[in-house]
């Protein structure tokens, strides 16, 4: 979660203002996919829990006066127009894995892909987290342009990955501990599922 928060803060950018000026709050939209992989409470693929925790962390952070956080549970917002004023959109959900599951919310239809393309072109930040990085090859260009990478699961058959997954436990050390975004963070141990060959 610390890495997710750090990534989200990086997307917000920074601004300079005087004491008389108060900048507009940055609108962060967090989209959680439906719970999968077992019962509620097991902590696995509980995307609603993840975005609610992230909202609490942001609303109680030292930037709470600079952000307005909006949460949408169980997939795509009922009124997608809310995304047209977002400064950053984060999606944490399942994605399609060959013949299993379904596309992540932003890739569920050509219409949504075009809609997201417009948001990115106007300058909206965009992040996918965990399984929502899975994307079919037909959206390779968009995913590379929007977020710099994607989990490529598609080859010549069902569920044949080019990208790969490995679960590891390691100590996380900050590359730039003196950077303002790292202020107050200390190295920590973490067990995580890493995606590579993106």
Tab-separated table of C-alpha atoms in Angstrom:
chain	number	residue	atom	x	y	z
A	1	UNK	CA	0.000	0.000	0.000
A	2	UNK	CA	2.949	2.352	0.664
A	3	UNK	CA	4.152	1.878	-2.904
A	4	UNK	CA	0.652	2.527	-4.243
A	5	UNK	CA	0.355	5.736	-2.206
A	6	UNK	CA	3.802	6.895	-3.366
A	7	UNK	CA	2.858	6.294	-7.011
A	8	UNK	CA	-0.399	8.182	-6.609
A	9	UNK	CA	1.359	11.153	-5.029
A	10	UNK	CA	3.831	11.271	-7.923
A	11	UNK	CA	0.929	11.602	-10.384
A	12	UNK	CA	-0.457	14.607	-8.576
A	13	UNK	CA	2.518	16.796	-9.435
A	14	UNK	CA	3.424	19.855	-7.485
A	15	UNK	CA	2.574	23.515	-7.642
A	16	UNK	CA	3.839	26.775	-6.231
A	17	UNK	CA	1.486	29.256	-4.628
A	18	UNK	CA	1.568	32.159	-2.216
A	19	UNK	CA	-0.113	32.383	1.162
A	20	UNK	CA	-2.946	34.420	-0.430
A	21	UNK	CA	-3.610	31.863	-3.150
A	22	UNK	CA	-5.144	28.531	-2.388
A	23	UNK	CA	-4.857	26.033	-5.216
A	24	UNK	CA	-7.832	24.007	-6.329
A	25	UNK	CA	-7.901	20.542	-4.812
A	26	UNK	CA	-6.645	17.764	-7.060
A	27	UNK	CA	-9.458	15.310	-7.748
A	28	UNK	CA	-8.375	11.698	-7.328
A	29	UNK	CA	-10.832	9.052	-8.502
A	30	UNK	CA	-10.288	5.542	-7.125
A	31	UNK	CA	-12.099	2.739	-8.957
A	32	UNK	CA	-12.345	-0.666	-7.271
A	33	UNK	CA	-13.319	-3.781	-9.178
A	34	UNK	CA	-15.605	-6.450	-7.752
A	35	UNK	CA	-14.251	-8.768	-5.045
A	36	UNK	CA	-12.919	-12.048	-6.354
A	37	UNK	CA	-10.756	-14.960	-5.213
A	38	UNK	CA	-12.666	-16.249	-2.216
A	39	UNK	CA	-14.946	-14.946	0.530
A	40	UNK	CA	-15.138	-11.376	1.803
A	41	UNK	CA	-12.640	-10.835	4.581
A	42	UNK	CA	-9.930	-13.151	3.288
A	43	UNK	CA	-7.825	-10.156	2.179
A	44	UNK	CA	-7.340	-11.474	-1.363
A	45	UNK	CA	-8.473	-9.325	-4.297
A	46	UNK	CA	-10.618	-7.214	-1.976
A	47	UNK	CA	-10.394	-4.101	-4.109
A	48	UNK	CA	-13.044	-2.128	-2.229
A	49	UNK	CA	-11.009	-2.504	0.951
A	50	UNK	CA	-7.888	-1.294	-0.887
A	51	UNK	CA	-9.437	1.905	-2.249
A	52	UNK	CA	-11.198	2.726	1.027
A	53	UNK	CA	-7.866	2.366	2.845
A	54	UNK	CA	-6.132	4.548	0.270
A	55	UNK	CA	-8.845	7.211	0.642
A	56	UNK	CA	-8.407	7.212	4.431
A	57	UNK	CA	-4.632	7.485	4.060
A	58	UNK	CA	-4.920	10.440	1.668
A	59	UNK	CA	-7.594	12.202	3.715
A	60	UNK	CA	-5.443	11.926	6.839
A	61	UNK	CA	-2.129	12.810	5.219
A	62	UNK	CA	-0.270	16.100	5.163
A	63	UNK	CA	-1.769	16.800	1.698
A	64	UNK	CA	-5.388	16.337	2.779
A	65	UNK	CA	-6.181	20.004	2.043
A	66	UNK	CA	-4.844	19.599	-1.498
A	67	UNK	CA	-6.872	16.567	-2.609
A	68	UNK	CA	-10.488	15.557	-3.046
A	69	UNK	CA	-10.848	11.777	-3.148
A	70	UNK	CA	-13.766	10.035	-4.826
A	71	UNK	CA	-14.317	6.266	-4.541
A	72	UNK	CA	-16.309	3.995	-6.873
A	73	UNK	CA	-16.861	0.400	-5.769
A	74	UNK	CA	-17.648	-2.677	-7.874
A	75	UNK	CA	-16.297	-1.363	-11.156
A	76	UNK	CA	-16.915	1.458	-13.586
A	77	UNK	CA	-18.661	4.565	-12.133
A	78	UNK	CA	-22.420	4.671	-12.672
A	79	UNK	CA	-21.931	8.197	-14.036
A	80	UNK	CA	-18.599	8.205	-15.909
A	81	UNK	CA	-18.829	11.996	-16.423
A	82	UNK	CA	-17.207	12.296	-12.986
A	83	UNK	CA	-13.971	11.094	-14.605
A	84	UNK	CA	-13.988	14.103	-16.950
A	85	UNK	CA	-12.895	16.349	-14.073
A	86	UNK	CA	-10.429	13.933	-12.453
A	87	UNK	CA	-6.777	14.907	-12.120
A	88	UNK	CA	-5.789	11.294	-11.458
A	89	UNK	CA	-7.641	8.011	-11.978
A	90	UNK	CA	-6.488	4.836	-10.229
A	91	UNK	CA	-8.003	1.464	-11.086
A	92	UNK	CA	-7.500	-1.614	-8.918
A	93	UNK	CA	-9.477	-4.595	-10.174
A	94	UNK	CA	-9.282	-7.970	-11.810
A	95	UNK	CA	-8.382	-8.139	-15.470
A	96	UNK	CA	-8.958	-10.775	-18.104
A	97	UNK	CA	-6.431	-13.605	-18.066
A	98	UNK	CA	-6.958	-15.586	-21.239
A	99	UNK	CA	-10.282	-17.354	-20.867
A	100	UNK	CA	-10.605	-16.440	-17.177
A	101	UNK	CA	-12.234	-13.409	-15.542
A	102	UNK	CA	-13.193	-10.276	-17.480
A	103	UNK	CA	-11.472	-7.138	-18.732
A	104	UNK	CA	-10.527	-4.448	-16.213
A	105	UNK	CA	-13.182	-1.684	-16.064
A	106	UNK	CA	-11.303	0.739	-18.340
A	107	UNK	CA	-10.889	-1.957	-21.047
A	108	UNK	CA	-14.371	-3.506	-20.895
A	109	UNK	CA	-15.502	-1.917	-24.172
A	110	UNK	CA	-14.168	0.104	-27.107
A	111	UNK	CA	-16.305	3.002	-25.859
A	112	UNK	CA	-14.557	2.993	-22.470
A	113	UNK	CA	-11.120	2.800	-24.073
A	114	UNK	CA	-11.946	5.854	-26.224
A	115	UNK	CA	-13.358	7.624	-23.144
A	116	UNK	CA	-10.153	6.958	-21.171
A	117	UNK	CA	-8.038	8.077	-24.142
A	118	UNK	CA	-9.765	11.480	-23.995
A	119	UNK	CA	-9.044	11.791	-20.252
A	120	UNK	CA	-5.354	10.988	-20.716
A	121	UNK	CA	-5.057	13.440	-23.637
A	122	UNK	CA	-6.461	16.267	-21.514
A	123	UNK	CA	-3.699	15.609	-18.944
A	124	UNK	CA	-5.327	13.274	-16.421
A	125	UNK	CA	-2.923	10.997	-14.540
A	126	UNK	CA	-3.635	7.284	-14.792
A	127	UNK	CA	-2.552	4.272	-12.744
A	128	UNK	CA	-3.476	0.618	-12.756
A	129	UNK	CA	-2.628	-1.575	-9.825
A	130	UNK	CA	-2.303	-5.333	-9.501
A	131	UNK	CA	-4.541	-7.401	-11.801
A	132	UNK	CA	-5.912	-4.317	-13.633
A	133	UNK	CA	-2.540	-4.096	-15.442
A	134	UNK	CA	-3.576	-7.164	-17.501
A	135	UNK	CA	-4.494	-6.034	-21.015
A	136	UNK	CA	-5.056	-7.705	-24.366
A	137	UNK	CA	-2.581	-7.030	-27.150
A	138	UNK	CA	-5.112	-4.957	-29.094
A	139	UNK	CA	-4.756	-2.235	-26.416
A	140	UNK	CA	-0.949	-2.393	-26.220
A	141	UNK	CA	-0.430	1.094	-27.667
A	142	UNK	CA	-2.937	2.706	-25.308
A	143	UNK	CA	-1.585	0.992	-22.195
A	144	UNK	CA	2.011	1.864	-23.068
A	145	UNK	CA	1.043	5.502	-23.714
A	146	UNK	CA	-1.178	5.785	-20.639
A	147	UNK	CA	0.876	4.044	-17.973
A	148	UNK	CA	4.157	2.898	-19.488
A	149	UNK	CA	3.474	-0.831	-19.358
A	150	UNK	CA	0.952	-3.631	-19.077
A	151	UNK	CA	0.796	-7.341	-18.313
A	152	UNK	CA	0.673	-9.070	-21.696
A	153	UNK	CA	-1.170	-12.350	-21.285
A	154	UNK	CA	-2.034	-12.958	-24.903
A	155	UNK	CA	-0.003	-15.154	-27.252
A	156	UNK	CA	-1.376	-17.945	-29.439
A	157	UNK	CA	-3.716	-19.636	-26.996
A	158	UNK	CA	-5.600	-19.494	-23.763
A	159	UNK	CA	-3.718	-18.066	-20.809
A	160	UNK	CA	-0.254	-18.137	-22.301
A	161	UNK	CA	1.723	-15.283	-20.799
A	162	UNK	CA	4.557	-13.247	-22.241
A	163	UNK	CA	4.663	-11.306	-18.974
A	164	UNK	CA	5.302	-13.202	-15.745
A	165	UNK	CA	4.451	-13.220	-12.021
A	166	UNK	CA	6.586	-14.078	-9.033
A	167	UNK	CA	5.786	-13.792	-5.321
A	168	UNK	CA	8.695	-12.616	-3.185
A	169	UNK	CA	9.395	-11.317	0.283
A	170	UNK	CA	12.052	-8.633	0.477
A	171	UNK	CA	13.173	-5.524	2.288
A	172	UNK	CA	12.043	-2.416	0.451
A	173	UNK	CA	14.694	0.307	0.518
A	174	UNK	CA	14.037	3.793	-0.758
A	175	UNK	CA	16.101	4.783	-3.785
A	176	UNK	CA	16.041	8.459	-2.770
A	177	UNK	CA	15.337	8.624	0.976
A	178	UNK	CA	15.932	12.405	1.026
A	179	UNK	CA	13.346	13.137	-1.664
A	180	UNK	CA	10.295	15.043	-0.324
A	181	UNK	CA	7.970	12.171	-1.322
A	182	UNK	CA	10.035	9.802	0.831
A	183	UNK	CA	9.963	11.996	3.924
A	184	UNK	CA	9.082	9.902	6.966
A	185	UNK	CA	9.260	6.562	5.155
A	186	UNK	CA	11.627	3.940	6.454
A	187	UNK	CA	12.716	0.669	4.819
A	188	UNK	CA	10.188	-2.124	5.411
A	189	UNK	CA	9.652	-5.814	4.616
A	190	UNK	CA	6.965	-6.771	2.196
A	191	UNK	CA	5.591	-9.940	0.622
A	192	UNK	CA	4.243	-9.100	-2.784
A	193	UNK	CA	3.294	-10.569	-6.105
A	194	UNK	CA	5.562	-8.951	-8.697
A	195	UNK	CA	4.688	-8.646	-12.371
A	196	UNK	CA	7.588	-8.439	-14.818
A	197	UNK	CA	8.345	-8.680	-18.549
A	198	UNK	CA	5.730	-5.943	-18.878
